[in-house]
Short mmCIF file of C-alpha atoms in Angstrom, two decimals:
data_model
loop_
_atom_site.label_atom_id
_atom_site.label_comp_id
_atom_site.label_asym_id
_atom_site.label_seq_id
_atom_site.Cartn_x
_atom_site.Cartn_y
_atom_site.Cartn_z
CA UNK A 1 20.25 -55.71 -7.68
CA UNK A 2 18.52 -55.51 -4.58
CA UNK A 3 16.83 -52.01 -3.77
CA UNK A 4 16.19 -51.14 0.23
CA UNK A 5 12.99 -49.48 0.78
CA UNK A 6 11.50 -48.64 4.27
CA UNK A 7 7.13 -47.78 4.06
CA UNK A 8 8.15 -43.99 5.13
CA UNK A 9 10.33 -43.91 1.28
CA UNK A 10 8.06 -42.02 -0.69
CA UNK A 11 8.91 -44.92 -3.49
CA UNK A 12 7.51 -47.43 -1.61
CA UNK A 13 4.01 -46.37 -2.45
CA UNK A 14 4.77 -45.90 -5.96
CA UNK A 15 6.42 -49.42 -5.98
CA UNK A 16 2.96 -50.67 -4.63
CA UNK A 17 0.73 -48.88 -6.98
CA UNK A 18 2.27 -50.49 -9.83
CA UNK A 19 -0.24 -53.74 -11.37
CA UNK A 20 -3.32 -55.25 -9.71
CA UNK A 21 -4.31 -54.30 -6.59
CA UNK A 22 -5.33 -56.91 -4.03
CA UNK A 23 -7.86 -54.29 -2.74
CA UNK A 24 -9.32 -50.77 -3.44
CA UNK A 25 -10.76 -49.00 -0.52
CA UNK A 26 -13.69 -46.63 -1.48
CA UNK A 27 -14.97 -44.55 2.23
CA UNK A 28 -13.83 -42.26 4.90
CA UNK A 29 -10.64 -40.50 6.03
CA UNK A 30 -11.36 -38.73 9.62
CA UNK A 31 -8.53 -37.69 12.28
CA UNK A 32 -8.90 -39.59 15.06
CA UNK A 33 -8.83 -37.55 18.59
CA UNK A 34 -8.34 -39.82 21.61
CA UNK A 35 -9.45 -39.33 25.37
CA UNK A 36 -8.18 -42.43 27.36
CA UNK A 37 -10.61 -42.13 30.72
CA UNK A 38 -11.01 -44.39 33.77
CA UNK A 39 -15.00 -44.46 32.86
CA UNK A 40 -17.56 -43.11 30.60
CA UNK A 41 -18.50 -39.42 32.09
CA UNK A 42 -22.58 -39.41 32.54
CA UNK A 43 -24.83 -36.77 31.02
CA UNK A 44 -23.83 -32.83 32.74
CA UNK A 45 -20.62 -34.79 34.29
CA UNK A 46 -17.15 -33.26 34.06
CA UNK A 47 -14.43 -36.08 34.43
CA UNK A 48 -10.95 -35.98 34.80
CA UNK A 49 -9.19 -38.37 32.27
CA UNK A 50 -5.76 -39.62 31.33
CA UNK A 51 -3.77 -39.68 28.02
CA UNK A 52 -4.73 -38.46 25.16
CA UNK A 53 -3.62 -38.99 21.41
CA UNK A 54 -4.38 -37.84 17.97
CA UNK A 55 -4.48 -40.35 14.84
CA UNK A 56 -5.46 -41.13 11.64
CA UNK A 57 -8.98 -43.01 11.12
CA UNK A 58 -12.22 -43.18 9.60
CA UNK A 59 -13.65 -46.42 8.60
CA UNK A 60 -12.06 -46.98 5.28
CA UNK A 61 -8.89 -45.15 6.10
CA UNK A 62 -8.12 -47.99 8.53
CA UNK A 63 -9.27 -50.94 6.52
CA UNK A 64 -6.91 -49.20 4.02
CA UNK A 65 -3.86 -48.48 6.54
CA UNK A 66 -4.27 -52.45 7.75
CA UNK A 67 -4.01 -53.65 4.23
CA UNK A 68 -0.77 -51.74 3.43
CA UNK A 69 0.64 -52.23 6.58
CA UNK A 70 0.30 -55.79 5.87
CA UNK A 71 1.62 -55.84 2.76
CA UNK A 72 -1.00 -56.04 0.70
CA UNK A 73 -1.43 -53.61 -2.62
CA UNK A 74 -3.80 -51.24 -1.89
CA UNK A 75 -5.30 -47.86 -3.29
CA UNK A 76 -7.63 -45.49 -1.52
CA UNK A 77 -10.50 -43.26 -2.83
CA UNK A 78 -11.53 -40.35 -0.26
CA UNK A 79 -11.66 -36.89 -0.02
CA UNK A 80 -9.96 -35.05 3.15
CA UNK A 81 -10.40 -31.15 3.66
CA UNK A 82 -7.53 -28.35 2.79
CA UNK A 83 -6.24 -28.19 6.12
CA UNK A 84 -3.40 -29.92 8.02
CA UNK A 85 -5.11 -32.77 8.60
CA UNK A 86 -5.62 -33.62 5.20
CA UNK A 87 -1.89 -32.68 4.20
CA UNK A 88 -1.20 -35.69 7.00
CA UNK A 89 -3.66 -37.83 5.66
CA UNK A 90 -2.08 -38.05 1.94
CA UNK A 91 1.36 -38.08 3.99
CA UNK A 92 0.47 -41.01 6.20
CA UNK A 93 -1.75 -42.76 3.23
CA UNK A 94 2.08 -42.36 0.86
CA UNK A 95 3.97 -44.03 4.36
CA UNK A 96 2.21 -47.25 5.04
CA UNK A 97 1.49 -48.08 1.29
CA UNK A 98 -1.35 -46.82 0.14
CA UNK A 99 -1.74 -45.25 -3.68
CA UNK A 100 -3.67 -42.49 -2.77
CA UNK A 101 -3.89 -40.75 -6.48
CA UNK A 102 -7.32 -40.56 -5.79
CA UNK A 103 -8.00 -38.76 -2.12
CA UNK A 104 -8.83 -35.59 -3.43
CA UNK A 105 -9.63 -32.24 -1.88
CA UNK A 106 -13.32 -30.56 -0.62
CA UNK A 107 -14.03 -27.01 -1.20
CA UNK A 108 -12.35 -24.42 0.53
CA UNK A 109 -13.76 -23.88 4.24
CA UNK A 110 -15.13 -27.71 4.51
CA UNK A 111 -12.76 -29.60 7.51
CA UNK A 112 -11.24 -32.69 7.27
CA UNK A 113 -13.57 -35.55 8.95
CA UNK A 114 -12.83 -36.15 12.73
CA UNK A 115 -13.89 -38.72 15.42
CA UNK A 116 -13.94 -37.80 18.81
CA UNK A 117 -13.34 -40.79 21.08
CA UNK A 118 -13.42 -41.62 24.52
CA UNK A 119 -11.57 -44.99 25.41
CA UNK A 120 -12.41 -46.19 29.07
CA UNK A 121 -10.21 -48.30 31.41
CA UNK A 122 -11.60 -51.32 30.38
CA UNK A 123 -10.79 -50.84 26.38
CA UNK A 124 -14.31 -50.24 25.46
CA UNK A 125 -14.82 -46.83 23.41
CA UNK A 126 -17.56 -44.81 22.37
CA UNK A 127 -17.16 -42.34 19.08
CA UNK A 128 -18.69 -39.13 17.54
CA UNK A 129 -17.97 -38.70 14.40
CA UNK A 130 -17.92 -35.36 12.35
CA UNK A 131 -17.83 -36.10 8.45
CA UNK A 132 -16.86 -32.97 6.88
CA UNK A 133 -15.25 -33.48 3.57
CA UNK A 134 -15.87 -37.31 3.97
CA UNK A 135 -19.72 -36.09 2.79
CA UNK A 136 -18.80 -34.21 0.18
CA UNK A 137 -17.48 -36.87 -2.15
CA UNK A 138 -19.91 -37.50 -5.01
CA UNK A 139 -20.06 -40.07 -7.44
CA UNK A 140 -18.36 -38.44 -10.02
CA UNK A 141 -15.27 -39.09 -7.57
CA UNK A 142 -15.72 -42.98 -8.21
CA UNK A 143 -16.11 -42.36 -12.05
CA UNK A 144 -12.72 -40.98 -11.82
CA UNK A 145 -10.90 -43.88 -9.98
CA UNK A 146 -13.11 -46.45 -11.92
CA UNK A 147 -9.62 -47.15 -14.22
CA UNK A 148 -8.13 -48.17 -10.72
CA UNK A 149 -11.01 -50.23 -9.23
CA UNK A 150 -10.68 -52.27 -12.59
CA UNK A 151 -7.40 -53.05 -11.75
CA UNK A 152 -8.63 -54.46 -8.16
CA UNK A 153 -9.28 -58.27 -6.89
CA UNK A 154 -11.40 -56.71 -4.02
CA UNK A 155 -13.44 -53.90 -3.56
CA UNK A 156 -14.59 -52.59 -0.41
CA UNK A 157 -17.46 -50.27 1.05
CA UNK A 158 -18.53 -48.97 4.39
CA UNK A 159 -21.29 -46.44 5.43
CA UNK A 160 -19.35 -43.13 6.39
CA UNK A 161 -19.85 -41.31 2.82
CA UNK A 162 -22.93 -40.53 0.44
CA UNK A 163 -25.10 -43.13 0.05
CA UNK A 164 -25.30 -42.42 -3.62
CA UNK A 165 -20.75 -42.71 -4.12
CA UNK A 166 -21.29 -45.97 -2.51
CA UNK A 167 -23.65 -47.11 -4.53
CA UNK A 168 -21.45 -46.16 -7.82
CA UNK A 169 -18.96 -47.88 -6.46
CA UNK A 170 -20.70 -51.44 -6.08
CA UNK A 171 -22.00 -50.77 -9.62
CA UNK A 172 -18.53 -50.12 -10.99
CA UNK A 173 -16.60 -52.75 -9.16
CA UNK A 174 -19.25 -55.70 -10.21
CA UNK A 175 -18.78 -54.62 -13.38
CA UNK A 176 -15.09 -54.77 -13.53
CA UNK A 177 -15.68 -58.62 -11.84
CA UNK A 178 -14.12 -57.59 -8.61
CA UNK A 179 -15.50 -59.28 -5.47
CA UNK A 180 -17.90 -56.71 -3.79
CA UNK A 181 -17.54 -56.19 0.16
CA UNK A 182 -19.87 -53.86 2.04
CA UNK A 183 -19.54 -53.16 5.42
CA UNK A 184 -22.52 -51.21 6.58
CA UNK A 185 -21.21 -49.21 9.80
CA UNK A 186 -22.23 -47.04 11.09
CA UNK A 187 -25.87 -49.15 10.34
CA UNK A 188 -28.61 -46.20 10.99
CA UNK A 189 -32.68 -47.32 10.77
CA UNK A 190 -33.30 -46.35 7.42
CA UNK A 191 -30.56 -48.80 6.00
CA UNK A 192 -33.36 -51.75 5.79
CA UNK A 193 -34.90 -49.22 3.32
CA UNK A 194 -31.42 -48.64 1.01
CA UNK A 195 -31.78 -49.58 -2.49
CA UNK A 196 -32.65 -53.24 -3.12
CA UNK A 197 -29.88 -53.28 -6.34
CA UNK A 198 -26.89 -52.17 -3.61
CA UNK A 199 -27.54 -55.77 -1.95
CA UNK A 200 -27.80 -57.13 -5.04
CA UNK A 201 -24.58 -56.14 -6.04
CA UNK A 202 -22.79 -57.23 -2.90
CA UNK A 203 -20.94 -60.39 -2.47
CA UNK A 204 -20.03 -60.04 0.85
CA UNK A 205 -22.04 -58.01 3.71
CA UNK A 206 -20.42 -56.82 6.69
CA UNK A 207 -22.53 -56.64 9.49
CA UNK A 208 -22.97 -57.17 13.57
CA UNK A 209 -25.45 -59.18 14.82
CA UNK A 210 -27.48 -56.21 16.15
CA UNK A 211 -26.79 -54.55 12.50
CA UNK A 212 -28.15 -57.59 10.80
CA UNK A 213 -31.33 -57.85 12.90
CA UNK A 214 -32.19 -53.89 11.98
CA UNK A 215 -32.02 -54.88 8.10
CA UNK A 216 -34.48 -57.73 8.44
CA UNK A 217 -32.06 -60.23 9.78
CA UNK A 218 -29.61 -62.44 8.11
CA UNK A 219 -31.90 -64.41 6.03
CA UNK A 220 -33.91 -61.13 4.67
CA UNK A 221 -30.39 -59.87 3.44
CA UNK A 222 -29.77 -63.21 1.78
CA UNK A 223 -33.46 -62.68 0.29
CA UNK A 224 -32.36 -59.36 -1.24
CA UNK A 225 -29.67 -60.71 -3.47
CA UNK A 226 -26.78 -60.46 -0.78
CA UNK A 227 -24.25 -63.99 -1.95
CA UNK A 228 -22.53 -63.59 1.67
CA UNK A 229 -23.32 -62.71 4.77
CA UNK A 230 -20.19 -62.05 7.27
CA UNK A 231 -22.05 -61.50 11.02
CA UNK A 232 -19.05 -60.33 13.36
CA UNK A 233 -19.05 -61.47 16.94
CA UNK A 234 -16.53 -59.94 18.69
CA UNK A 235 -14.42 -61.70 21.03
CA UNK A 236 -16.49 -64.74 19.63
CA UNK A 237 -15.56 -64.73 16.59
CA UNK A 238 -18.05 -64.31 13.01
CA UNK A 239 -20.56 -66.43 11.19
CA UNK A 240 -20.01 -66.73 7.63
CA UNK A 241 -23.44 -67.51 6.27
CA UNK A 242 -25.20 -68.30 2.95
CA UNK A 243 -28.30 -69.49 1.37
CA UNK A 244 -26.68 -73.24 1.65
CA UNK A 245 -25.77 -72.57 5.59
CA UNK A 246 -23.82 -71.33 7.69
CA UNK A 247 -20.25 -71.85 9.07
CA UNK A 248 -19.45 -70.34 12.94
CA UNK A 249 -15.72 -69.23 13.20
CA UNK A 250 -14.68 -68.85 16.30
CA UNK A 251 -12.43 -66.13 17.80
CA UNK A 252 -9.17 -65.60 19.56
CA UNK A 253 -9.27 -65.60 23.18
CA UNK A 254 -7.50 -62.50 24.49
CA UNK A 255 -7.06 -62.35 28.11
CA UNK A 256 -9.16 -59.25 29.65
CA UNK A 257 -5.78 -58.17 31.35
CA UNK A 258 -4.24 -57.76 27.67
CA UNK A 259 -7.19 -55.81 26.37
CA UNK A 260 -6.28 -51.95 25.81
CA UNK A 261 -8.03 -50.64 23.98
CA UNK A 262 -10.73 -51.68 21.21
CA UNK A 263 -11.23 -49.07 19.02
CA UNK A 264 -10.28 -50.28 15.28
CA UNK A 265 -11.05 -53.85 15.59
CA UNK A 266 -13.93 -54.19 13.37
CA UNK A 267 -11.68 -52.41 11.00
CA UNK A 268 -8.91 -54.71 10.84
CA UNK A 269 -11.13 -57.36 11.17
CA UNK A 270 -13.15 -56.41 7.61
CA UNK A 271 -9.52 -55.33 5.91
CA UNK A 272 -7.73 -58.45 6.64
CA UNK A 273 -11.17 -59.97 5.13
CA UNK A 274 -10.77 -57.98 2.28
CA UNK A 275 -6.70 -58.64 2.00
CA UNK A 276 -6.88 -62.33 1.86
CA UNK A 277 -10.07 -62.54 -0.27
CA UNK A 278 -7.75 -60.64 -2.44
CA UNK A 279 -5.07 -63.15 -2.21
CA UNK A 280 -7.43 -66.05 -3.17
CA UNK A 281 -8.60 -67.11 0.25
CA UNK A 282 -12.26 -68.63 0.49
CA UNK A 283 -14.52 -67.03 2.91
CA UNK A 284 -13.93 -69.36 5.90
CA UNK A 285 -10.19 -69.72 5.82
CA UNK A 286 -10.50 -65.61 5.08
CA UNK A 287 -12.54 -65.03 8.20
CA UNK A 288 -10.67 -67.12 10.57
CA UNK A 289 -7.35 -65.26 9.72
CA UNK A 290 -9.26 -62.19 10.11
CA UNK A 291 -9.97 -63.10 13.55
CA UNK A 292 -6.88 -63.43 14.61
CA UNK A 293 -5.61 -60.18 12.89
CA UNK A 294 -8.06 -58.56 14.82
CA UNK A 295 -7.13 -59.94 18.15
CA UNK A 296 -3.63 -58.69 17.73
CA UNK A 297 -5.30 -54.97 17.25
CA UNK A 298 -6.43 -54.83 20.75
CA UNK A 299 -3.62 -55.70 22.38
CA UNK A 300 -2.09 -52.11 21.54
CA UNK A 301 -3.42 -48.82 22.04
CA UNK A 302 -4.60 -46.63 19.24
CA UNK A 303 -7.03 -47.31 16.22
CA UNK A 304 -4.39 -47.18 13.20
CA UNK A 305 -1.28 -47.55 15.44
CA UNK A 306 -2.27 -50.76 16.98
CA UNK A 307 -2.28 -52.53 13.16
CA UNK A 308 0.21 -55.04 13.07
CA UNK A 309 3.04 -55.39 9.97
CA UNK A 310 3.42 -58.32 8.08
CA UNK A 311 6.11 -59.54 10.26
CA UNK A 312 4.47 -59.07 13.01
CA UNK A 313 1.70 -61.00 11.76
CA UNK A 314 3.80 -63.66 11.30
CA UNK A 315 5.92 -63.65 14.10
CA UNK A 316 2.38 -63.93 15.97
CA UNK A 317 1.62 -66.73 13.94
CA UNK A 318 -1.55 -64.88 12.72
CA UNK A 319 -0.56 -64.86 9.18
CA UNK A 320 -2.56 -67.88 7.05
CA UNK A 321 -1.03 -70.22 5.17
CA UNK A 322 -1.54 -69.93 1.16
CA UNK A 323 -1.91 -66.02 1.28
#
């Protein structure tokens, strides 16, 4: 008996919360409110601009939303606020796939997170994020979803909640034997000063170059107990580097005429990471594919939107072989 199911069929996310999960997404949930503008206004300037859209985001929401939409079996731990946008969030989170048992709920009065960007003609984008309930998740939160992270393959991080709930998580995910993935954005000075046992507990560290060189550089992260460091490039690709050397992955060339808009990239990019790890992928052949999920990203316009399915994937010929 074959059963139809579409990703808007409530089902469909209880179908994928059933057994392992290739990855559990522990971070940030924030609406995503979009100016498209024909250039950056200055400081005091008043600019007209052009379209404008409202989304889902925040860091690990779309590392999340990229996963599921790719097929991949995913759960989410967050906290959104008691408002509309947060009724959306578990909405949208149910549609593409993603068991979100545990997104719970802030106190009363505290908003939803939201990111107010500003996209200009040329795809670039610059972001201001407000946290709200994304900062009020506490450890205790992780404690409560540790039953889930157990089940995972992958577990992965970012920088957009409480230090301290991070830093449960890597503690309970190494101890369940899951594969450990920080990505530390946004990457503020005082991260070179974070905890020396939160690199120690990371297998893989997402990071930019620029991100990298604040910390102490790629070879002090590797000194602090860090087993992988993944260095994104942008257009050019990512190193994937280790104490034994390093391996330069190169990216996919999208013409500048095809570029819309950019905002989400470094998400996909660290979810499809996370995805294939998860599907037994080694770092390398991970990354690469990664890459080239990426590229299809900003092709589209929109942060969460612009995620490709697994069909498309394929039909792009971006999906690897052996995942």
């Amino acid at each position: 008996l074959v059963l139809p199911f579409c990703f808007s069929c409530p089902l469909f996310g209880v179908w994928r919360s059933m057994g392992d999960f290739d990855v559990v997404v522990v971070g940030s949930s924030n609406i995503d409110l979009v100016s498209y503008t024909p250039k950056f206004p200055a400081p005091g300037e008043t600019i007209m601009g052009g379209d404008f859209a409202q989304g889902f985001g925040g860091k690990g929401a779309n590392q999340a939303v990229l996963i599921g939409k790719l097929g991949g079996k995913v759960a989410m731990v967050s906290k959104v606020g008691q408002d509309s946008f947060g009724a959306d969030f578990k909405r949208n989170y149910q549609a593409v796939g993603v068991d979100s048992r545990y997104v719970g709920d802030a106190e009363p009065g505290v908003a939803t997170g939201t990111a107010a960007i500003l996209v200009d003609s040329s795809g670039e984008n610059c972001i201001v994020v407000c946290p709200g309930a994304n900062m009020k998740m506490v450890p205790e939160d992780v404690d409560a979803a540790a039953a889930l992270m157990e089940k995972a393959k992958v577990v992965v991080m970012q920088n957009e909640i409480p230090l301290n709930v991070t830093q449960r998580a890597l503690e309970v995910a190494k101890k369940a034997g899951a594969c450990t993935i920080w990505n530390i954005a946004p990457c503020p000075a005082e991260a070179k000063d974070y905890p020396a046992e939160m690199f120690q507990l990371t297998d893989v560290l997402c990071v930019n170059e620029s991100e990298a060189q604040s910390m102490g550089g790629v070879d002090g992260l590797l000194a602090k107990g860090v087993g992988v460091c993944l260095i994104t490039l942008g257009k050019d690709g990512c190193k994937v580097v280790t104490k034994d050397g390093q391996q330069h992955l190169s990216g996919v060339e999208v013409p500048a005429s095809k570029v819309v808009d950019t905002t989400g990239a470094g998400d996909a990019f660290t979810g499809a990471f996370a995805l294939f790890k998860g599907k037994g992928l080694d770092d390398g052949a991970a990354a690469e594919a990664a890459c080239k999920i990426a590229a299809l990203t900003v092709q589209k316009k929109g942060t969460q939107s612009s995620y490709p399915t697994h069909a498309e994937a394929v039909e792009a010929g971006s999906w690897p072989s052996g995942a």
